Amino acid sequence: MSQRFIVTKEHRRFTEFADAVRRGHTIGLCFGSAGVGKTLSARRYAHDEKAHDLLTYWGPRSDNDAKIYAALNRSRTVLYTPSVLTTPRTLKDELTQAITRTNMCIEQHLVPPGTATPEAWGWRHGRNCVELIIVDEAERLRPAALELLRDRYDRDDIALILIGMPGLEKQFSHYPQFYSRVGFAHQYRPLGQDELLFVLERHWRSLGKTLDPDDFTDAQAIAAIARITRGNFRLLERLFPQIQRVLKINELDTITNDVIEAAQSTLVIGVT
């Protein structure tokens, strides 16, 4: 079930963290349990939901691309996710391509075609406008790839954020040349009770219903979801399509504890 992005307190904390790393031209580590929303926040910060297709496929331009250029100019950020078998050479080539394409888009925003003088274009051309690189799934990086990122950080003065699971900060402490440059470490936490209620209200609304915490049935449903998900954002997003399915199959109108238990039984839920 497609949902609009929900701005939570943890997302705001991530944004503040990323802004601080970017302003300080330093290295930051972001770690948290699987499914809490780290990648979603990184994609939102880098405007990846808007720019991904354009930067990946690099096809013909359209009039709507101007909005993407403007978004990339605001973020000045490249989001990169290495594959499981990414080699240092592949990382170098793919990262260079992503930065080059992002720079070209930013230049298109700053100096639209037909408006630049030769002097202005000469000044813009080759200038690096990217200020931050975010690397998701950072546990996949080999020592040589980590050294490559450190070298790029030193040479190009581009801030760097590595995102991964808890223990990431301990893993990288074994590489003193890299770890000595880390300026910030940020833990991305699961949804708190108030945030969970905030998110649930929007899910109830998407189903055409109103959540009332003072109603006994709704209070039971909230407690059941809190127990099942433990504030895990991804698990919450997986649970609600099943809740909608159970309601439809059984021709029910109310989200009860039994509905939630039935929805849970259709999911494979590990330790969150």
Tab-separated table of C-alpha atoms in Angstrom:
chain	number	residue	atom	x	y	z
A	1	MET	CA	0.000	0.000	0.000
A	2	SER	CA	1.614	3.220	-1.127
A	3	GLN	CA	1.830	5.841	1.598
A	4	ARG	CA	2.818	9.474	1.577
A	5	PHE	CA	6.041	10.155	3.450
A	6	ILE	CA	5.343	10.764	7.137
A	7	VAL	CA	7.701	13.222	8.820
A	8	THR	CA	8.509	11.769	12.234
A	9	LYS	CA	10.723	13.059	15.021
A	10	GLU	CA	13.407	10.561	14.015
A	11	HIS	CA	13.354	11.864	10.443
A	12	ARG	CA	13.792	15.425	11.735
A	13	ARG	CA	16.691	14.269	13.892
A	14	PHE	CA	18.260	12.609	10.841
A	15	THR	CA	17.837	15.809	8.820
A	16	GLU	CA	19.534	17.837	11.564
A	17	PHE	CA	22.333	15.266	11.714
A	18	ALA	CA	22.841	15.295	7.925
A	19	ASP	CA	22.814	19.110	7.854
A	20	ALA	CA	25.456	19.204	10.591
A	21	VAL	CA	27.701	16.719	8.752
A	22	ARG	CA	27.261	18.633	5.510
A	23	ARG	CA	28.020	22.022	7.084
A	24	GLY	CA	30.996	20.672	8.990
A	25	HIS	CA	32.483	18.861	5.970
A	26	THR	CA	33.034	15.830	8.171
A	27	ILE	CA	32.130	12.122	8.305
A	28	GLY	CA	29.016	10.859	10.079
A	29	LEU	CA	27.817	7.380	11.015
A	30	CYS	CA	24.094	6.609	11.201
A	31	PHE	CA	23.044	3.262	12.671
A	32	GLY	CA	19.782	1.653	13.711
A	33	SER	CA	17.812	-1.581	13.602
A	34	ALA	CA	16.465	-2.868	10.297
A	35	GLY	CA	13.221	-1.223	9.245
A	36	VAL	CA	13.248	1.829	11.516
A	37	GLY	CA	13.363	4.244	8.548
A	38	LYS	CA	17.018	5.068	7.934
A	39	THR	CA	16.893	4.525	4.182
A	40	LEU	CA	13.568	6.344	3.825
A	41	SER	CA	15.007	9.385	5.586
A	42	ALA	CA	18.180	9.281	3.480
A	43	ARG	CA	16.148	9.056	0.259
A	44	ARG	CA	13.972	11.942	1.392
A	45	TYR	CA	16.978	14.082	2.311
A	46	ALA	CA	18.693	13.452	-1.042
A	47	HIS	CA	15.400	13.838	-2.999
A	48	ASP	CA	16.120	10.389	-4.379
A	49	GLU	CA	12.412	9.644	-4.874
A	50	LYS	CA	12.372	12.450	-7.453
A	51	ALA	CA	15.804	12.076	-9.009
A	52	HIS	CA	16.449	8.314	-8.993
A	53	ASP	CA	15.092	7.475	-12.445
A	54	LEU	CA	16.708	10.465	-14.112
A	55	LEU	CA	20.129	9.852	-12.534
A	56	THR	CA	19.964	6.087	-13.112
A	57	TYR	CA	18.699	5.869	-16.686
A	58	TRP	CA	19.907	9.285	-17.910
A	59	GLY	CA	17.428	9.316	-20.769
A	60	PRO	CA	15.948	12.175	-22.832
A	61	ARG	CA	15.174	15.392	-20.951
A	62	SER	CA	11.656	16.678	-20.322
A	63	ASP	CA	10.108	19.917	-19.070
A	64	ASN	CA	9.406	18.312	-15.687
A	65	ASP	CA	13.115	17.749	-15.109
A	66	ALA	CA	13.502	21.362	-13.984
A	67	LYS	CA	11.849	20.419	-10.680
A	68	ILE	CA	14.399	17.642	-10.221
A	69	TYR	CA	17.287	20.014	-10.948
A	70	ALA	CA	15.938	22.418	-8.312
A	71	ALA	CA	15.557	19.626	-5.745
A	72	LEU	CA	19.116	18.403	-6.308
A	73	ASN	CA	20.383	21.959	-6.004
A	74	ARG	CA	18.706	22.214	-2.596
A	75	SER	CA	20.088	18.922	-1.298
A	76	ARG	CA	23.552	18.970	-2.934
A	77	THR	CA	23.573	15.277	-1.932
A	78	VAL	CA	24.301	11.957	-3.652
A	79	LEU	CA	22.773	8.759	-2.236
A	80	TYR	CA	24.660	5.584	-3.117
A	81	THR	CA	23.898	1.963	-2.190
A	82	PRO	CA	26.651	-0.561	-2.965
A	83	SER	CA	25.582	-4.002	-4.133
A	84	VAL	CA	26.589	-7.091	-2.191
A	85	LEU	CA	29.481	-7.824	-4.574
A	86	THR	CA	30.573	-4.229	-5.237
A	87	THR	CA	34.332	-4.008	-5.747
A	88	PRO	CA	36.335	-0.860	-4.939
A	89	ARG	CA	36.709	-0.157	-8.669
A	90	THR	CA	32.956	-0.496	-9.211
A	91	LEU	CA	32.272	1.771	-6.255
A	92	LYS	CA	34.688	4.361	-7.614
A	93	ASP	CA	33.143	4.300	-11.098
A	94	GLU	CA	29.506	4.301	-9.945
A	95	LEU	CA	30.076	7.021	-7.377
A	96	THR	CA	31.922	9.203	-9.886
A	97	GLN	CA	29.077	8.739	-12.371
A	98	ALA	CA	26.445	9.654	-9.766
A	99	ILE	CA	28.362	12.764	-8.682
A	100	THR	CA	28.985	13.851	-12.289
A	101	ARG	CA	25.340	13.483	-13.262
A	102	THR	CA	24.166	15.276	-10.123
A	103	ASN	CA	26.568	18.120	-10.837
A	104	MET	CA	25.223	18.417	-14.383
A	105	CYS	CA	21.660	18.635	-13.079
A	106	ILE	CA	22.613	21.292	-10.534
A	107	GLU	CA	24.401	23.279	-13.235
A	108	GLN	CA	21.270	23.077	-15.398
A	109	HIS	CA	19.372	24.700	-12.532
A	110	LEU	CA	21.973	27.364	-11.770
A	111	VAL	CA	22.643	28.235	-15.411
A	112	PRO	CA	19.714	27.165	-17.641
A	113	PRO	CA	20.587	26.423	-21.294
A	114	GLY	CA	20.757	29.559	-23.413
A	115	THR	CA	21.317	31.917	-20.473
A	116	ALA	CA	24.993	31.361	-19.681
A	117	THR	CA	27.808	33.511	-21.019
A	118	PRO	CA	31.023	31.712	-22.058
A	119	GLU	CA	32.729	33.196	-18.976
A	120	ALA	CA	30.003	31.954	-16.612
A	121	TRP	CA	29.921	28.517	-18.185
A	122	GLY	CA	33.693	28.235	-17.945
A	123	TRP	CA	33.474	29.062	-14.254
A	124	ARG	CA	30.682	26.565	-13.625
A	125	HIS	CA	32.027	23.745	-15.769
A	126	GLY	CA	34.006	21.238	-13.749
A	127	ARG	CA	33.037	22.781	-10.419
A	128	ASN	CA	31.828	20.262	-7.835
A	129	CYS	CA	28.463	21.282	-6.411
A	130	VAL	CA	27.908	18.073	-4.438
A	131	GLU	CA	28.499	18.657	-0.733
A	132	LEU	CA	27.452	15.328	0.795
A	133	ILE	CA	27.647	11.635	-0.111
A	134	ILE	CA	25.336	9.229	1.753
A	135	VAL	CA	26.274	5.547	1.514
A	136	ASP	CA	23.522	3.141	2.566
A	137	GLU	CA	24.142	-0.520	3.534
A	138	ALA	CA	27.653	0.487	4.568
A	139	GLU	CA	28.405	-2.936	6.115
A	140	ARG	CA	28.932	-4.161	2.551
A	141	LEU	CA	32.035	-2.014	2.146
A	142	ARG	CA	35.362	-3.793	2.075
A	143	PRO	CA	38.444	-2.184	3.675
A	144	ALA	CA	39.743	-1.053	0.271
A	145	ALA	CA	36.376	0.568	-0.553
A	146	LEU	CA	36.379	2.323	2.809
A	147	GLU	CA	39.871	3.629	2.101
A	148	LEU	CA	38.667	4.853	-1.300
A	149	LEU	CA	35.869	6.837	0.370
A	150	ARG	CA	38.312	8.304	2.869
A	151	ASP	CA	40.614	9.354	0.056
A	152	ARG	CA	37.727	11.010	-1.789
A	153	TYR	CA	36.703	12.795	1.398
A	154	ASP	CA	40.250	14.117	1.872
A	155	ARG	CA	40.797	15.155	-1.743
A	156	ASP	CA	37.414	16.614	-2.692
A	157	ASP	CA	36.261	17.946	0.694
A	158	ILE	CA	32.862	16.231	0.314
A	159	ALA	CA	31.107	15.328	3.558
A	160	LEU	CA	30.239	11.664	4.013
A	161	ILE	CA	27.538	9.722	5.873
A	162	LEU	CA	27.604	5.933	6.216
A	163	ILE	CA	24.332	4.191	7.147
A	164	GLY	CA	24.085	0.709	8.605
A	165	MET	CA	22.973	-1.591	11.393
A	166	PRO	CA	23.831	-1.252	15.100
A	167	GLY	CA	27.511	-2.032	15.600
A	168	LEU	CA	28.546	-0.036	12.534
A	169	GLU	CA	30.419	2.430	14.740
A	170	LYS	CA	32.371	-0.442	16.334
A	171	GLN	CA	33.099	-2.073	12.972
A	172	PHE	CA	34.731	1.051	11.585
A	173	SER	CA	36.706	1.697	14.771
A	174	HIS	CA	39.138	-0.957	13.474
A	175	TYR	CA	40.201	1.483	10.725
A	176	PRO	CA	41.895	4.342	12.633
A	177	GLN	CA	42.688	6.442	9.543
A	178	PHE	CA	38.974	6.508	8.724
A	179	TYR	CA	37.543	6.540	12.243
A	180	SER	CA	39.660	9.516	13.341
A	181	ARG	CA	37.801	11.639	10.787
A	182	VAL	CA	34.311	10.743	12.085
A	183	GLY	CA	32.673	13.841	13.518
A	184	PHE	CA	29.162	12.601	14.328
A	185	ALA	CA	27.462	9.334	15.234
A	186	HIS	CA	23.670	9.190	15.102
A	187	GLN	CA	21.403	6.388	16.326
A	188	TYR	CA	18.121	6.080	14.437
A	189	ARG	CA	15.520	4.835	16.925
A	190	PRO	CA	12.147	3.095	16.455
A	191	LEU	CA	8.924	5.078	16.742
A	192	GLY	CA	8.002	6.177	20.261
A	193	GLN	CA	4.465	5.817	21.600
A	194	ASP	CA	3.394	9.341	20.589
A	195	GLU	CA	4.911	8.971	17.130
A	196	LEU	CA	3.310	5.569	16.692
A	197	LEU	CA	-0.068	7.087	17.481
A	198	PHE	CA	0.640	9.911	15.022
A	199	VAL	CA	1.423	7.399	12.257
A	200	LEU	CA	-1.554	5.180	13.087
A	201	GLU	CA	-3.953	8.116	12.841
A	202	ARG	CA	-2.851	8.594	9.246
A	203	HIS	CA	-3.203	4.906	8.456
A	204	TRP	CA	-6.713	4.868	9.936
A	205	ARG	CA	-7.545	7.947	7.854
A	206	SER	CA	-6.236	6.283	4.669
A	207	LEU	CA	-8.815	3.538	5.279
A	208	GLY	CA	-11.588	6.091	5.722
A	209	LYS	CA	-11.714	5.677	9.502
A	210	THR	CA	-11.037	7.812	12.561
A	211	LEU	CA	-8.752	6.604	15.345
A	212	ASP	CA	-9.946	7.406	18.873
A	213	PRO	CA	-7.441	6.381	21.584
A	214	ASP	CA	-10.170	6.819	24.210
A	215	ASP	CA	-12.318	4.180	22.529
A	216	PHE	CA	-11.711	0.754	24.079
A	217	THR	CA	-11.595	-1.098	20.744
A	218	ASP	CA	-9.184	1.408	19.233
A	219	ALA	CA	-7.044	1.388	22.390
A	220	GLN	CA	-6.804	-2.397	22.148
A	221	ALA	CA	-5.827	-2.129	18.473
A	222	ILE	CA	-3.122	0.433	19.250
A	223	ALA	CA	-1.706	-1.771	21.994
A	224	ALA	CA	-1.684	-4.817	19.694
A	225	ILE	CA	0.129	-2.944	16.915
A	226	ALA	CA	2.654	-1.527	19.382
A	227	ARG	CA	3.331	-5.035	20.711
A	228	ILE	CA	3.692	-6.556	17.237
A	229	THR	CA	5.801	-3.850	15.582
A	230	ARG	CA	7.699	-2.408	18.572
A	231	GLY	CA	7.792	0.868	16.709
A	232	ASN	CA	9.392	-0.631	13.604
A	233	PHE	CA	8.322	1.567	10.680
A	234	ARG	CA	8.827	-1.020	7.926
A	235	LEU	CA	6.892	-3.684	9.819
A	236	LEU	CA	4.085	-1.194	10.348
A	237	GLU	CA	3.963	-0.537	6.598
A	238	ARG	CA	3.826	-4.296	5.942
A	239	LEU	CA	1.107	-4.885	8.516
A	240	PHE	CA	-1.458	-2.402	7.257
A	241	PRO	CA	-2.011	-3.870	3.768
A	242	GLN	CA	-2.811	-7.136	5.537
A	243	ILE	CA	-5.214	-5.364	7.902
A	244	GLN	CA	-6.964	-3.856	4.893
A	245	ARG	CA	-7.102	-7.295	3.270
A	246	VAL	CA	-8.623	-8.937	6.376
A	247	LEU	CA	-11.251	-6.187	6.611
A	248	LYS	CA	-12.213	-6.635	2.970
A	249	ILE	CA	-12.345	-10.452	2.970
A	250	ASN	CA	-14.480	-10.597	6.118
A	251	GLU	CA	-16.589	-7.550	5.199
A	252	LEU	CA	-15.662	-5.811	8.454
A	253	ASP	CA	-15.712	-2.121	9.165
A	254	THR	CA	-13.797	-1.875	12.438
A	255	ILE	CA	-10.107	-2.515	13.089
A	256	THR	CA	-10.150	-4.713	16.154
A	257	ASN	CA	-7.566	-6.706	18.054
A	258	ASP	CA	-8.773	-9.882	16.265
A	259	VAL	CA	-8.320	-8.221	12.855
A	260	ILE	CA	-4.763	-7.238	13.756
A	261	GLU	CA	-3.960	-10.734	15.038
A	262	ALA	CA	-5.284	-12.204	11.782
A	263	ALA	CA	-3.202	-9.749	9.763
A	264	GLN	CA	-0.111	-10.595	11.806
A	265	SER	CA	-0.554	-14.307	11.118
A	266	THR	CA	-0.009	-13.698	7.390
A	267	LEU	CA	3.370	-12.040	7.918
A	268	VAL	CA	6.797	-13.490	8.590
A	269	ILE	CA	8.035	-11.418	11.499
A	270	GLY	CA	11.538	-11.813	12.890
A	271	VAL	CA	13.184	-10.068	15.790
A	272	THR	CA	12.756	-6.285	15.525
